[in-house]
Amino acid sequence: DSHIDGVSVYGSRIKAGRFLAMDSPVDADLVVGVPESGNAAALGYALESGIPYGTAFVKNSYVGRTFIKPKQSSRESSVRVKLNVLREAVNGKRVIMIDDSIVRGTTSDRIVKMLRDAGATEVHVRISSPPFLWPCYFGTDIPEREQLIAYNRTIDDICKVIGADSLGYLEIGRLEELSEGLPICKGCFTGKYPLEPPKEDIR
């Protein structure tokens, strides 16, 4: 429900979903969001594509962010606790799954598998940001490049790693449209930072 410099975050996420539908269309039966931040983009995708929007996941509200957990095992177990799939919603259907980002990819492959285990015949992943290729030095917890799934991998490579039938990211040129012309930092997507990043940790 936030507005940043007068721009609605919700409205921008709806737009991101619409842009994904325009730029990365695919035939499917259902569009779902990974809660919570994927839901608005999923609605935008459904509105633009005409494919029905639905709910596939029930979220446990008492589990924190999974991609920042320190150990792989704790990230995986948290995903299993964090989300449950509604089998009756996805069984026998081709599903478009919208998420806000893929960082390490360790949660994405689990979520895709959960949809397949619940009977989804196809899972097409769409991401409402460009690929994370560089770390962030300005307050967002984006880890070192070697830990980022998009580093040194093609879209097809990432698609295979997470087990999806197809994968599409938001095109980087769409970011200015989302921010309605406001100046934005794209450092984690392009490696071009608004000021020189630190050379070493300051303790």
PDB file of C-alpha atoms in Angstrom:
ATOM      1  CA  ASP A   1       0.000   0.000   0.000  1.00  0.00           C
ATOM      2  CA  SER A   2       3.063   2.290  -0.105  1.00  0.00           C
ATOM      3  CA  HIS A   3       3.602   5.264  -2.369  1.00  0.00           C
ATOM      4  CA  ILE A   4       7.250   6.079  -3.120  1.00  0.00           C
ATOM      5  CA  ASP A   5       7.732   9.654  -4.361  1.00  0.00           C
ATOM      6  CA  GLY A   6       4.080   9.602  -5.343  1.00  0.00           C
ATOM      7  CA  VAL A   7       4.244   6.313  -7.280  1.00  0.00           C
ATOM      8  CA  SER A   8       2.031   3.436  -6.086  1.00  0.00           C
ATOM      9  CA  VAL A   9       3.943   0.218  -5.354  1.00  0.00           C
ATOM     10  CA  TYR A  10       0.763  -1.797  -5.940  1.00  0.00           C
ATOM     11  CA  GLY A  11       0.132  -0.033  -9.243  1.00  0.00           C
ATOM     12  CA  SER A  12       3.720  -0.644 -10.340  1.00  0.00           C
ATOM     13  CA  ARG A  13       3.424  -4.349  -9.578  1.00  0.00           C
ATOM     14  CA  ILE A  14       0.205  -4.561 -11.603  1.00  0.00           C
ATOM     15  CA  LYS A  15       2.059  -2.886 -14.484  1.00  0.00           C
ATOM     16  CA  ALA A  16       4.976  -5.302 -14.124  1.00  0.00           C
ATOM     17  CA  GLY A  17       2.574  -8.218 -14.544  1.00  0.00           C
ATOM     18  CA  ARG A  18       0.998  -6.602 -17.585  1.00  0.00           C
ATOM     19  CA  PHE A  19       4.456  -6.073 -19.116  1.00  0.00           C
ATOM     20  CA  LEU A  20       5.328  -9.727 -18.491  1.00  0.00           C
ATOM     21  CA  ALA A  21       2.163 -10.786 -20.306  1.00  0.00           C
ATOM     22  CA  MET A  22       3.058  -8.521 -23.235  1.00  0.00           C
ATOM     23  CA  ASP A  23       6.719  -9.501 -23.442  1.00  0.00           C
ATOM     24  CA  SER A  24       6.644 -13.158 -22.282  1.00  0.00           C
ATOM     25  CA  PRO A  25       3.245 -14.601 -23.240  1.00  0.00           C
ATOM     26  CA  VAL A  26       2.449 -18.303 -22.872  1.00  0.00           C
ATOM     27  CA  ASP A  27      -0.689 -20.438 -23.181  1.00  0.00           C
ATOM     28  CA  ALA A  28      -1.960 -21.625 -19.807  1.00  0.00           C
ATOM     29  CA  ASP A  29      -5.082 -22.212 -17.746  1.00  0.00           C
ATOM     30  CA  LEU A  30      -4.296 -20.266 -14.573  1.00  0.00           C
ATOM     31  CA  VAL A  31      -2.130 -17.391 -13.333  1.00  0.00           C
ATOM     32  CA  VAL A  32      -1.014 -17.503  -9.694  1.00  0.00           C
ATOM     33  CA  GLY A  33       1.252 -15.362  -7.564  1.00  0.00           C
ATOM     34  CA  VAL A  34       3.801 -16.444  -4.979  1.00  0.00           C
ATOM     35  CA  PRO A  35       2.585 -14.562  -1.899  1.00  0.00           C
ATOM     36  CA  GLU A  36       2.652 -11.875  -1.036  1.00  0.00           C
ATOM     37  CA  SER A  37       4.676  -9.776  -3.447  1.00  0.00           C
ATOM     38  CA  GLY A  38       3.928 -11.916  -6.504  1.00  0.00           C
ATOM     39  CA  ASN A  39       0.160 -11.575  -6.186  1.00  0.00           C
ATOM     40  CA  ALA A  40      -0.290  -8.100  -7.662  1.00  0.00           C
ATOM     41  CA  ALA A  41       1.970  -8.884 -10.619  1.00  0.00           C
ATOM     42  CA  ALA A  42       0.016 -12.110 -11.196  1.00  0.00           C
ATOM     43  CA  LEU A  43      -3.206 -10.112 -11.262  1.00  0.00           C
ATOM     44  CA  GLY A  44      -1.647  -7.740 -13.813  1.00  0.00           C
ATOM     45  CA  TYR A  45      -0.579 -10.695 -15.966  1.00  0.00           C
ATOM     46  CA  ALA A  46      -4.091 -12.150 -15.821  1.00  0.00           C
ATOM     47  CA  LEU A  47      -5.739  -8.821 -16.673  1.00  0.00           C
ATOM     48  CA  GLU A  48      -3.485  -8.337 -19.697  1.00  0.00           C
ATOM     49  CA  SER A  49      -3.526 -11.931 -20.962  1.00  0.00           C
ATOM     50  CA  GLY A  50      -7.139 -12.841 -20.244  1.00  0.00           C
ATOM     51  CA  ILE A  51      -6.012 -16.017 -18.474  1.00  0.00           C
ATOM     52  CA  PRO A  52      -7.895 -16.488 -15.167  1.00  0.00           C
ATOM     53  CA  TYR A  53      -6.225 -15.356 -11.950  1.00  0.00           C
ATOM     54  CA  GLY A  54      -6.376 -17.755  -9.025  1.00  0.00           C
ATOM     55  CA  THR A  55      -4.926 -18.671  -5.653  1.00  0.00           C
ATOM     56  CA  ALA A  56      -2.571 -21.652  -5.529  1.00  0.00           C
ATOM     57  CA  PHE A  57      -0.701 -20.998  -2.291  1.00  0.00           C
ATOM     58  CA  VAL A  58      -1.709 -20.638   1.319  1.00  0.00           C
ATOM     59  CA  LYS A  59       0.977 -18.804   3.259  1.00  0.00           C
ATOM     60  CA  ASN A  60       2.032 -19.404   6.849  1.00  0.00           C
ATOM     61  CA  SER A  61       2.381 -15.860   8.195  1.00  0.00           C
ATOM     62  CA  TYR A  62       4.830 -16.832  10.938  1.00  0.00           C
ATOM     63  CA  VAL A  63       7.822 -17.696   8.734  1.00  0.00           C
ATOM     64  CA  GLY A  64      10.296 -14.970   7.717  1.00  0.00           C
ATOM     65  CA  ARG A  65      12.105 -14.381   4.430  1.00  0.00           C
ATOM     66  CA  THR A  66      13.588 -17.631   3.139  1.00  0.00           C
ATOM     67  CA  PHE A  67      16.300 -16.459   0.737  1.00  0.00           C
ATOM     68  CA  ILE A  68      18.232 -14.747   3.564  1.00  0.00           C
ATOM     69  CA  LYS A  69      18.361 -17.805   5.816  1.00  0.00           C
ATOM     70  CA  PRO A  70      22.029 -18.658   6.508  1.00  0.00           C
ATOM     71  CA  LYS A  71      21.937 -22.346   5.556  1.00  0.00           C
ATOM     72  CA  GLN A  72      20.574 -24.112   2.504  1.00  0.00           C
ATOM     73  CA  SER A  73      18.834 -26.716   4.654  1.00  0.00           C
ATOM     74  CA  SER A  74      17.011 -24.042   6.664  1.00  0.00           C
ATOM     75  CA  ARG A  75      15.956 -22.231   3.471  1.00  0.00           C
ATOM     76  CA  GLU A  76      14.456 -25.434   2.070  1.00  0.00           C
ATOM     77  CA  SER A  77      12.648 -26.424   5.258  1.00  0.00           C
ATOM     78  CA  SER A  78      11.268 -22.894   5.652  1.00  0.00           C
ATOM     79  CA  VAL A  79       9.747 -23.037   2.164  1.00  0.00           C
ATOM     80  CA  ARG A  80       7.933 -26.251   3.057  1.00  0.00           C
ATOM     81  CA  VAL A  81       6.555 -24.629   6.219  1.00  0.00           C
ATOM     82  CA  LYS A  82       5.906 -21.246   4.591  1.00  0.00           C
ATOM     83  CA  LEU A  83       3.684 -22.340   1.686  1.00  0.00           C
ATOM     84  CA  ASN A  84       1.027 -24.963   1.091  1.00  0.00           C
ATOM     85  CA  VAL A  85      -0.398 -25.628  -2.384  1.00  0.00           C
ATOM     86  CA  LEU A  86      -4.127 -25.907  -2.986  1.00  0.00           C
ATOM     87  CA  ARG A  87      -4.277 -29.121  -5.001  1.00  0.00           C
ATOM     88  CA  GLU A  88      -7.833 -28.530  -6.180  1.00  0.00           C
ATOM     89  CA  ALA A  89      -6.767 -25.196  -7.685  1.00  0.00           C
ATOM     90  CA  VAL A  90      -3.879 -26.490  -9.830  1.00  0.00           C
ATOM     91  CA  ASN A  91      -4.492 -30.184 -10.465  1.00  0.00           C
ATOM     92  CA  GLY A  92      -4.553 -30.913 -14.190  1.00  0.00           C
ATOM     93  CA  LYS A  93      -3.812 -27.300 -15.135  1.00  0.00           C
ATOM     94  CA  ARG A  94      -1.095 -25.400 -16.978  1.00  0.00           C
ATOM     95  CA  VAL A  95       0.015 -22.834 -14.417  1.00  0.00           C
ATOM     96  CA  ILE A  96       1.805 -19.505 -14.824  1.00  0.00           C
ATOM     97  CA  MET A  97       3.572 -18.785 -11.545  1.00  0.00           C
ATOM     98  CA  ILE A  98       4.550 -15.154 -10.922  1.00  0.00           C
ATOM     99  CA  ASP A  99       7.193 -14.240  -8.354  1.00  0.00           C
ATOM    100  CA  ASP A 100       8.913 -10.951  -7.638  1.00  0.00           C
ATOM    101  CA  SER A 101      12.473 -12.242  -8.021  1.00  0.00           C
ATOM    102  CA  ILE A 102      14.809 -15.207  -8.109  1.00  0.00           C
ATOM    103  CA  VAL A 103      17.884 -14.762  -5.951  1.00  0.00           C
ATOM    104  CA  ARG A 104      19.706 -18.035  -5.304  1.00  0.00           C
ATOM    105  CA  GLY A 105      16.977 -20.121  -6.909  1.00  0.00           C
ATOM    106  CA  THR A 106      16.846 -22.525  -3.992  1.00  0.00           C
ATOM    107  CA  THR A 107      13.276 -21.625  -3.093  1.00  0.00           C
ATOM    108  CA  SER A 108      12.037 -21.362  -6.687  1.00  0.00           C
ATOM    109  CA  ASP A 109      12.821 -24.980  -7.529  1.00  0.00           C
ATOM    110  CA  ARG A 110      10.976 -26.134  -4.392  1.00  0.00           C
ATOM    111  CA  ILE A 111       7.900 -24.071  -5.221  1.00  0.00           C
ATOM    112  CA  VAL A 112       7.827 -25.335  -8.823  1.00  0.00           C
ATOM    113  CA  LYS A 113       8.107 -28.907  -7.528  1.00  0.00           C
ATOM    114  CA  MET A 114       5.278 -28.291  -5.058  1.00  0.00           C
ATOM    115  CA  LEU A 115       3.005 -27.222  -7.926  1.00  0.00           C
ATOM    116  CA  ARG A 116       3.934 -30.319  -9.947  1.00  0.00           C
ATOM    117  CA  ASP A 117       3.395 -32.572  -6.937  1.00  0.00           C
ATOM    118  CA  ALA A 118      -0.073 -31.014  -6.582  1.00  0.00           C
ATOM    119  CA  GLY A 119      -0.892 -32.050 -10.161  1.00  0.00           C
ATOM    120  CA  ALA A 120       0.045 -29.048 -12.313  1.00  0.00           C
ATOM    121  CA  THR A 121       0.752 -30.345 -15.826  1.00  0.00           C
ATOM    122  CA  GLU A 122       2.970 -27.379 -16.767  1.00  0.00           C
ATOM    123  CA  VAL A 123       4.628 -24.653 -14.699  1.00  0.00           C
ATOM    124  CA  HIS A 124       5.676 -21.466 -16.482  1.00  0.00           C
ATOM    125  CA  VAL A 125       7.609 -19.060 -14.257  1.00  0.00           C
ATOM    126  CA  ARG A 126       7.496 -15.306 -14.804  1.00  0.00           C
ATOM    127  CA  ILE A 127       9.544 -12.907 -12.680  1.00  0.00           C
ATOM    128  CA  SER A 128       8.520  -9.270 -12.174  1.00  0.00           C
ATOM    129  CA  SER A 129      12.118  -8.024 -12.028  1.00  0.00           C
ATOM    130  CA  PRO A 130      15.126  -8.403 -14.320  1.00  0.00           C
ATOM    131  CA  PRO A 131      17.713 -11.064 -13.341  1.00  0.00           C
ATOM    132  CA  PHE A 132      19.844 -10.256 -10.305  1.00  0.00           C
ATOM    133  CA  LEU A 133      23.409 -10.290 -11.625  1.00  0.00           C
ATOM    134  CA  TRP A 134      25.301  -8.118  -9.127  1.00  0.00           C
ATOM    135  CA  PRO A 135      25.305  -7.661  -5.336  1.00  0.00           C
ATOM    136  CA  CYS A 136      23.684  -4.640  -3.697  1.00  0.00           C
ATOM    137  CA  TYR A 137      25.728  -2.258  -1.528  1.00  0.00           C
ATOM    138  CA  PHE A 138      22.883   0.067  -0.617  1.00  0.00           C
ATOM    139  CA  GLY A 139      20.670  -1.766   1.840  1.00  0.00           C
ATOM    140  CA  THR A 140      19.059  -4.690   0.005  1.00  0.00           C
ATOM    141  CA  ASP A 141      20.183  -8.187   0.967  1.00  0.00           C
ATOM    142  CA  ILE A 142      21.461  -9.360  -2.442  1.00  0.00           C
ATOM    143  CA  PRO A 143      24.424 -11.709  -1.886  1.00  0.00           C
ATOM    144  CA  GLU A 144      27.727 -12.063  -3.746  1.00  0.00           C
ATOM    145  CA  ARG A 145      27.605 -12.776  -7.478  1.00  0.00           C
ATOM    146  CA  GLU A 146      28.665 -16.396  -7.140  1.00  0.00           C
ATOM    147  CA  GLN A 147      25.549 -17.105  -5.061  1.00  0.00           C
ATOM    148  CA  LEU A 148      23.145 -15.573  -7.594  1.00  0.00           C
ATOM    149  CA  ILE A 149      21.483 -18.135  -9.846  1.00  0.00           C
ATOM    150  CA  ALA A 150      21.528 -15.771 -12.838  1.00  0.00           C
ATOM    151  CA  TYR A 151      25.306 -15.290 -12.622  1.00  0.00           C
ATOM    152  CA  ASN A 152      27.013 -17.108 -15.516  1.00  0.00           C
ATOM    153  CA  ARG A 153      23.776 -18.841 -16.550  1.00  0.00           C
ATOM    154  CA  THR A 154      21.446 -18.327 -19.500  1.00  0.00           C
ATOM    155  CA  ILE A 155      17.679 -18.106 -19.115  1.00  0.00           C
ATOM    156  CA  ASP A 156      17.430 -21.690 -20.395  1.00  0.00           C
ATOM    157  CA  ASP A 157      20.009 -22.807 -17.813  1.00  0.00           C
ATOM    158  CA  ILE A 158      18.070 -21.183 -14.972  1.00  0.00           C
ATOM    159  CA  CYS A 159      14.824 -22.664 -16.271  1.00  0.00           C
ATOM    160  CA  LYS A 160      16.325 -26.153 -16.077  1.00  0.00           C
ATOM    161  CA  VAL A 161      17.756 -25.567 -12.596  1.00  0.00           C
ATOM    162  CA  ILE A 162      14.377 -24.560 -11.160  1.00  0.00           C
ATOM    163  CA  GLY A 163      12.502 -27.237 -13.130  1.00  0.00           C
ATOM    164  CA  ALA A 164      10.128 -24.904 -14.997  1.00  0.00           C
ATOM    165  CA  ASP A 165       8.650 -25.438 -18.466  1.00  0.00           C
ATOM    166  CA  SER A 166       9.549 -21.852 -19.367  1.00  0.00           C
ATOM    167  CA  LEU A 167      10.973 -18.772 -17.683  1.00  0.00           C
ATOM    168  CA  GLY A 168      10.626 -15.071 -18.404  1.00  0.00           C
ATOM    169  CA  TYR A 169      11.973 -12.024 -16.592  1.00  0.00           C
ATOM    170  CA  LEU A 170      10.822  -8.412 -16.696  1.00  0.00           C
ATOM    171  CA  GLU A 171      12.740  -6.594 -19.421  1.00  0.00           C
ATOM    172  CA  ILE A 172      15.102  -4.031 -17.929  1.00  0.00           C
ATOM    173  CA  GLY A 173      13.778  -1.271 -20.153  1.00  0.00           C
ATOM    174  CA  ARG A 174      10.410  -1.604 -18.422  1.00  0.00           C
ATOM    175  CA  LEU A 175      11.792  -0.356 -15.094  1.00  0.00           C
ATOM    176  CA  GLU A 176      11.518   3.296 -16.092  1.00  0.00           C
ATOM    177  CA  GLU A 177       7.869   2.742 -16.991  1.00  0.00           C
ATOM    178  CA  LEU A 178       7.221   1.197 -13.572  1.00  0.00           C
ATOM    179  CA  SER A 179       8.827   4.154 -11.795  1.00  0.00           C
ATOM    180  CA  GLU A 180       7.032   6.702 -14.000  1.00  0.00           C
ATOM    181  CA  GLY A 181      10.281   8.394 -14.966  1.00  0.00           C
ATOM    182  CA  LEU A 182      11.771   8.695 -11.469  1.00  0.00           C
ATOM    183  CA  PRO A 183      15.524   8.098 -11.258  1.00  0.00           C
ATOM    184  CA  ILE A 184      16.123   4.540 -10.050  1.00  0.00           C
ATOM    185  CA  CYS A 185      19.101   2.403  -9.118  1.00  0.00           C
ATOM    186  CA  LYS A 186      19.642  -0.599 -11.401  1.00  0.00           C
ATOM    187  CA  GLY A 187      22.972  -1.659  -9.904  1.00  0.00           C
ATOM    188  CA  CYS A 188      21.952  -5.229  -8.996  1.00  0.00           C
ATOM    189  CA  PHE A 189      20.717  -5.767 -12.566  1.00  0.00           C
ATOM    190  CA  THR A 190      23.425  -3.987 -14.586  1.00  0.00           C
ATOM    191  CA  GLY A 191      26.475  -3.578 -12.337  1.00  0.00           C
ATOM    192  CA  LYS A 192      26.304   0.182 -12.950  1.00  0.00           C
ATOM    193  CA  TYR A 193      25.890   1.783  -9.539  1.00  0.00           C
ATOM    194  CA  PRO A 194      24.816   5.377  -8.814  1.00  0.00           C
ATOM    195  CA  LEU A 195      28.053   5.874  -6.859  1.00  0.00           C
ATOM    196  CA  GLU A 196      31.262   3.920  -6.510  1.00  0.00           C
ATOM    197  CA  PRO A 197      30.661   0.760  -4.443  1.00  0.00           C
ATOM    198  CA  PRO A 198      32.958   0.046  -1.472  1.00  0.00           C
ATOM    199  CA  LYS A 199      36.159  -1.875  -2.127  1.00  0.00           C
ATOM    200  CA  GLU A 200      36.109  -3.617   1.264  1.00  0.00           C
ATOM    201  CA  ASP A 201      33.872  -4.133   4.268  1.00  0.00           C
ATOM    202  CA  ILE A 202      33.982  -1.355   6.846  1.00  0.00           C
ATOM    203  CA  ARG A 203      33.819  -2.804  10.328  1.00  0.00           C
TER     204      ARG A 203
END
